[in-house]
Structures are given as C-alpha cells and as structure tokens.
Amino acid sequence: SIEQWIADMQEAGLSASRIRQAHRVLSQILKAAVRARYIPANPADGIPLPRKPRREQLFLNPVEVDRLADAVDPRYRALIYVLSYGGLRWGEAAALRVKRVDVLRGRVDVNESLAEVGGDLHFGSTKNHRNRTVIIPAFLREMLNEHMVTFCGSDPDGLVFTASNGAAMRNSNFTKNVWQPAIAEAQ
C-alpha cells in the first residue's frame, strides 16, 4: 500500500521533504492513469504525509548586523543593511533596480526577483507575486545613496547590487565568497 511505502521511506531515514516529493511524483503518475481511465481513482489522494519540520528563524540584533556588515567588502555593506532592515529576500535585493530606490523619501519599491535555475539567472515576479514598498530608516538612506553613487551607473534599469565584475549576483557565489567568510569573521 502507499501508506506502507511512506512508512518504509520514513523508517529508512528519508526526510519529510523527500517523502513528500516522492509522493507528489507517484500521485502525478496515478492522476494520469485516472485521466486515461486505467484506474477509477487516485489511491495516493488523501494519504497523510509527514510534515516538514519548521526551522527556527534566527534574527540578528543591530550590533550583530554591524559586525557582519563590517566583515564584508564595502561593495556589499549596503546590501547587508537592506536585507536586515528592509526585510527583502535575497532574490528581491539581487533584482533591485536603480529606478526602484527613492532615497529622498526613504522608499524601495520591490516588484522583481532574481533566481538562479540550472545555472541560469532569471528575473521574474516576487515570491508571492505582489509588489510592495519598503520604508528604510534614515541612516540606511544615506548609506544606500552613497552606495548608488559609488557602485551604480546612471542607467535607471541598472541593478543596485552587483557582483564585483558588475554582473547580476548569484546567491551561490555570494554565499560561498562573501557571506560565509563574513559570518566566520563576525563571530
């Protein structure tokens, strides 16, 4: 039975995420069999699945944010503060364009995200497909303005945060080359 198959996967030590993924594939196959009228109903429907454990979110306090920002190349200092105080997701910050930042009013319009899929970068809508405006604190306005003057060109469609070569940032490269070393140094 499908229930026994799931129990066997749990017993074998597979994660809840992997079990749910395997169930989804089986369910899609069985759904195709129902559509083709090989079976009357999908036996995978309604099967209880293991829940994915919720990871506790960790939040940095202002002193920790400062230490982390001090440990990165100046090119990424404003990024650390925008992520920390603006609440942007990585992909939203990586896709942020010059024309979407109003430093005088302290506003950042979030309406695009950048994702790396199979080694290729793709610009698209935000995770929940909703645009929003984020208000940033006064100290960050000044820092962001200085960042844009120093690192951004005059193209309003240009990216605010880029890799050291001026290209769009890849999360994998940033994590390995900037983030992890900064965390190690800031501790």
Short mmCIF file of C-alpha atoms in Angstrom, two decimals:
data_model
loop_
_atom_site.label_atom_id
_atom_site.label_comp_id
_atom_site.label_asym_id
_atom_site.label_seq_id
_atom_site.Cartn_x
_atom_site.Cartn_y
_atom_site.Cartn_z
CA SER A 1 0.00 0.00 0.00
CA ILE A 2 1.01 3.62 -0.39
CA GLU A 3 0.83 4.13 3.38
CA GLN A 4 3.33 1.28 3.89
CA TRP A 5 5.59 2.72 1.18
CA ILE A 6 5.63 6.06 3.02
CA ALA A 7 6.26 4.34 6.35
CA ASP A 8 9.17 2.41 4.79
CA MET A 9 10.71 5.64 3.50
CA GLN A 10 10.39 7.18 6.96
CA GLU A 11 11.96 4.12 8.54
CA ALA A 12 14.82 4.32 6.03
CA GLY A 13 15.52 7.84 7.27
CA LEU A 14 14.34 9.89 4.29
CA SER A 15 13.44 13.48 5.13
CA ALA A 16 9.85 14.67 5.12
CA SER A 17 10.68 16.83 2.12
CA ARG A 18 11.98 13.86 0.09
CA ILE A 19 9.00 11.70 1.05
CA ARG A 20 6.57 14.44 0.02
CA GLN A 21 8.45 14.84 -3.27
CA ALA A 22 8.27 11.08 -3.97
CA HIS A 23 4.55 11.08 -3.11
CA ARG A 24 3.96 14.01 -5.46
CA VAL A 25 5.61 12.16 -8.37
CA LEU A 26 3.61 8.99 -7.68
CA SER A 27 0.41 11.00 -7.35
CA GLN A 28 1.01 12.69 -10.71
CA ILE A 29 1.56 9.32 -12.38
CA LEU A 30 -1.62 7.93 -10.84
CA LYS A 31 -3.55 11.07 -11.83
CA ALA A 32 -2.51 10.43 -15.44
CA ALA A 33 -3.72 6.84 -15.09
CA VAL A 34 -7.12 8.11 -13.85
CA ARG A 35 -7.36 10.51 -16.81
CA ALA A 36 -6.53 7.66 -19.18
CA ARG A 37 -9.20 5.55 -17.42
CA TYR A 38 -6.79 2.80 -16.39
CA ILE A 39 -7.91 3.20 -12.76
CA PRO A 40 -11.11 4.73 -11.34
CA ALA A 41 -9.49 6.92 -8.66
CA ASN A 42 -6.08 8.11 -7.48
CA PRO A 43 -5.12 5.92 -4.48
CA ALA A 44 -2.46 8.48 -3.46
CA ASP A 45 -5.08 11.16 -2.75
CA GLY A 46 -5.67 11.85 0.94
CA ILE A 47 -2.69 9.89 2.21
CA PRO A 48 -1.27 11.53 5.36
CA LEU A 49 2.26 12.74 4.76
CA PRO A 50 4.99 13.64 7.23
CA ARG A 51 5.23 17.34 7.98
CA LYS A 52 8.33 19.28 7.19
CA PRO A 53 9.87 20.49 10.43
CA ARG A 54 9.84 24.27 10.76
CA ARG A 55 13.28 25.68 11.22
CA GLU A 56 13.55 28.30 13.89
CA GLN A 57 14.30 31.64 12.29
CA LEU A 58 17.27 33.47 13.67
CA PHE A 59 17.36 37.25 13.72
CA LEU A 60 20.42 39.39 14.19
CA ASN A 61 20.41 42.26 16.61
CA PRO A 62 21.77 45.66 15.47
CA VAL A 63 25.25 45.01 16.88
CA GLU A 64 25.45 41.68 15.03
CA VAL A 65 24.28 43.32 11.79
CA ASP A 66 27.01 45.96 12.19
CA ARG A 67 29.67 43.28 12.78
CA LEU A 68 28.52 41.35 9.72
CA ALA A 69 28.44 44.48 7.54
CA ASP A 70 31.94 45.43 8.75
CA ALA A 71 33.21 41.99 7.69
CA VAL A 72 32.18 42.30 4.02
CA ASP A 73 33.70 44.17 1.11
CA PRO A 74 32.36 47.78 1.08
CA ARG A 75 30.53 46.93 -2.17
CA TYR A 76 28.16 44.67 -0.16
CA ARG A 77 27.83 46.71 3.05
CA ALA A 78 24.60 48.47 2.00
CA LEU A 79 23.21 45.12 0.82
CA ILE A 80 23.63 43.65 4.31
CA TYR A 81 21.69 46.58 5.80
CA VAL A 82 18.95 46.49 3.14
CA LEU A 83 18.45 42.77 3.77
CA SER A 84 18.49 43.29 7.55
CA TYR A 85 16.43 46.46 7.93
CA GLY A 86 14.34 46.33 4.76
CA GLY A 87 13.30 42.71 5.05
CA LEU A 88 13.94 41.98 1.38
CA ARG A 89 14.50 38.40 0.31
CA TRP A 90 17.80 37.62 -1.40
CA GLY A 91 16.27 37.46 -4.88
CA GLU A 92 14.44 40.76 -4.36
CA ALA A 93 17.62 42.56 -3.32
CA ALA A 94 19.60 40.99 -6.18
CA ALA A 95 16.95 42.20 -8.68
CA LEU A 96 16.57 45.69 -7.20
CA ARG A 97 16.91 48.34 -9.89
CA VAL A 98 18.14 51.92 -9.50
CA LYS A 99 14.77 53.39 -10.57
CA ARG A 100 13.04 51.48 -7.72
CA VAL A 101 15.03 53.26 -4.98
CA ASP A 102 13.89 56.69 -3.78
CA VAL A 103 16.50 57.68 -1.21
CA LEU A 104 14.95 61.12 -0.61
CA ARG A 105 11.67 59.57 0.53
CA GLY A 106 13.34 56.51 2.02
CA ARG A 107 11.39 54.08 -0.14
CA VAL A 108 12.31 50.95 -2.02
CA ASP A 109 9.77 49.50 -4.45
CA VAL A 110 10.03 45.72 -4.53
CA ASN A 111 8.49 44.27 -7.67
CA GLU A 112 11.01 41.85 -9.11
CA SER A 113 13.12 38.92 -8.02
CA LEU A 114 16.16 37.13 -9.37
CA ALA A 115 16.51 33.36 -9.22
CA GLU A 116 19.24 31.01 -10.35
CA VAL A 117 17.80 27.92 -12.05
CA GLY A 118 20.10 25.32 -13.52
CA GLY A 119 22.96 27.79 -13.59
CA ASP A 120 20.96 30.44 -15.46
CA LEU A 121 19.70 33.69 -13.93
CA HIS A 122 16.01 34.52 -14.36
CA PHE A 123 14.28 37.78 -13.48
CA GLY A 124 10.64 37.40 -12.53
CA SER A 125 7.95 38.43 -10.10
CA THR A 126 8.38 38.28 -6.34
CA LYS A 127 7.72 35.08 -4.39
CA ASN A 128 4.10 35.99 -3.64
CA HIS A 129 3.62 37.90 -6.95
CA ARG A 130 2.83 41.12 -5.08
CA ASN A 131 4.64 44.41 -5.35
CA ARG A 132 5.34 46.30 -2.16
CA THR A 133 7.02 49.44 -0.94
CA VAL A 134 9.54 49.18 1.88
CA ILE A 135 10.36 52.18 4.06
CA ILE A 136 14.01 52.31 5.06
CA PRO A 137 15.44 54.10 8.09
CA ALA A 138 17.26 57.43 7.72
CA PHE A 139 20.76 56.02 8.34
CA LEU A 140 20.20 53.48 5.57
CA ARG A 141 19.00 56.17 3.13
CA GLU A 142 22.37 57.88 3.37
CA MET A 143 24.27 54.62 3.10
CA LEU A 144 22.21 53.48 0.11
CA ASN A 145 22.68 56.83 -1.61
CA GLU A 146 26.44 56.61 -1.13
CA HIS A 147 26.39 53.04 -2.42
CA MET A 148 24.46 54.04 -5.54
CA VAL A 149 26.77 56.98 -6.27
CA THR A 150 29.83 54.75 -5.86
CA PHE A 151 28.73 51.48 -7.45
CA CYS A 152 25.74 52.14 -9.73
CA GLY A 153 25.84 53.75 -13.12
CA SER A 154 23.34 56.25 -14.45
CA ASP A 155 21.09 53.64 -16.08
CA PRO A 156 17.75 53.64 -14.19
CA ASP A 157 17.28 49.98 -15.17
CA GLY A 158 20.70 49.07 -13.77
CA LEU A 159 20.95 46.82 -10.74
CA VAL A 160 21.65 48.41 -7.36
CA PHE A 161 23.64 45.44 -6.07
CA THR A 162 26.03 43.63 -8.40
CA ALA A 163 28.93 41.23 -8.20
CA SER A 164 32.43 42.66 -8.22
CA ASN A 165 32.51 42.33 -12.03
CA GLY A 166 29.31 44.40 -12.35
CA ALA A 167 27.11 41.42 -13.29
CA ALA A 168 23.97 40.27 -11.52
CA MET A 169 24.73 38.49 -8.26
CA ARG A 170 24.38 34.74 -7.93
CA ASN A 171 23.28 33.58 -4.50
CA SER A 172 25.58 30.55 -4.66
CA ASN A 173 28.67 32.68 -5.39
CA PHE A 174 27.74 35.34 -2.84
CA THR A 175 27.16 32.73 -0.14
CA LYS A 176 30.47 31.00 -0.76
CA ASN A 177 32.68 34.02 -1.43
CA VAL A 178 31.16 36.77 0.73
CA TRP A 179 28.53 35.57 3.20
CA GLN A 180 30.21 32.55 4.79
CA PRO A 181 33.60 34.27 5.23
CA ALA A 182 31.84 37.33 6.74
CA ILE A 183 29.92 35.16 9.20
CA ALA A 184 33.14 33.44 10.23
CA GLU A 185 34.90 36.79 10.71
CA ALA A 186 31.99 38.41 12.55
CA GLN A 187 31.72 35.67 15.18
#
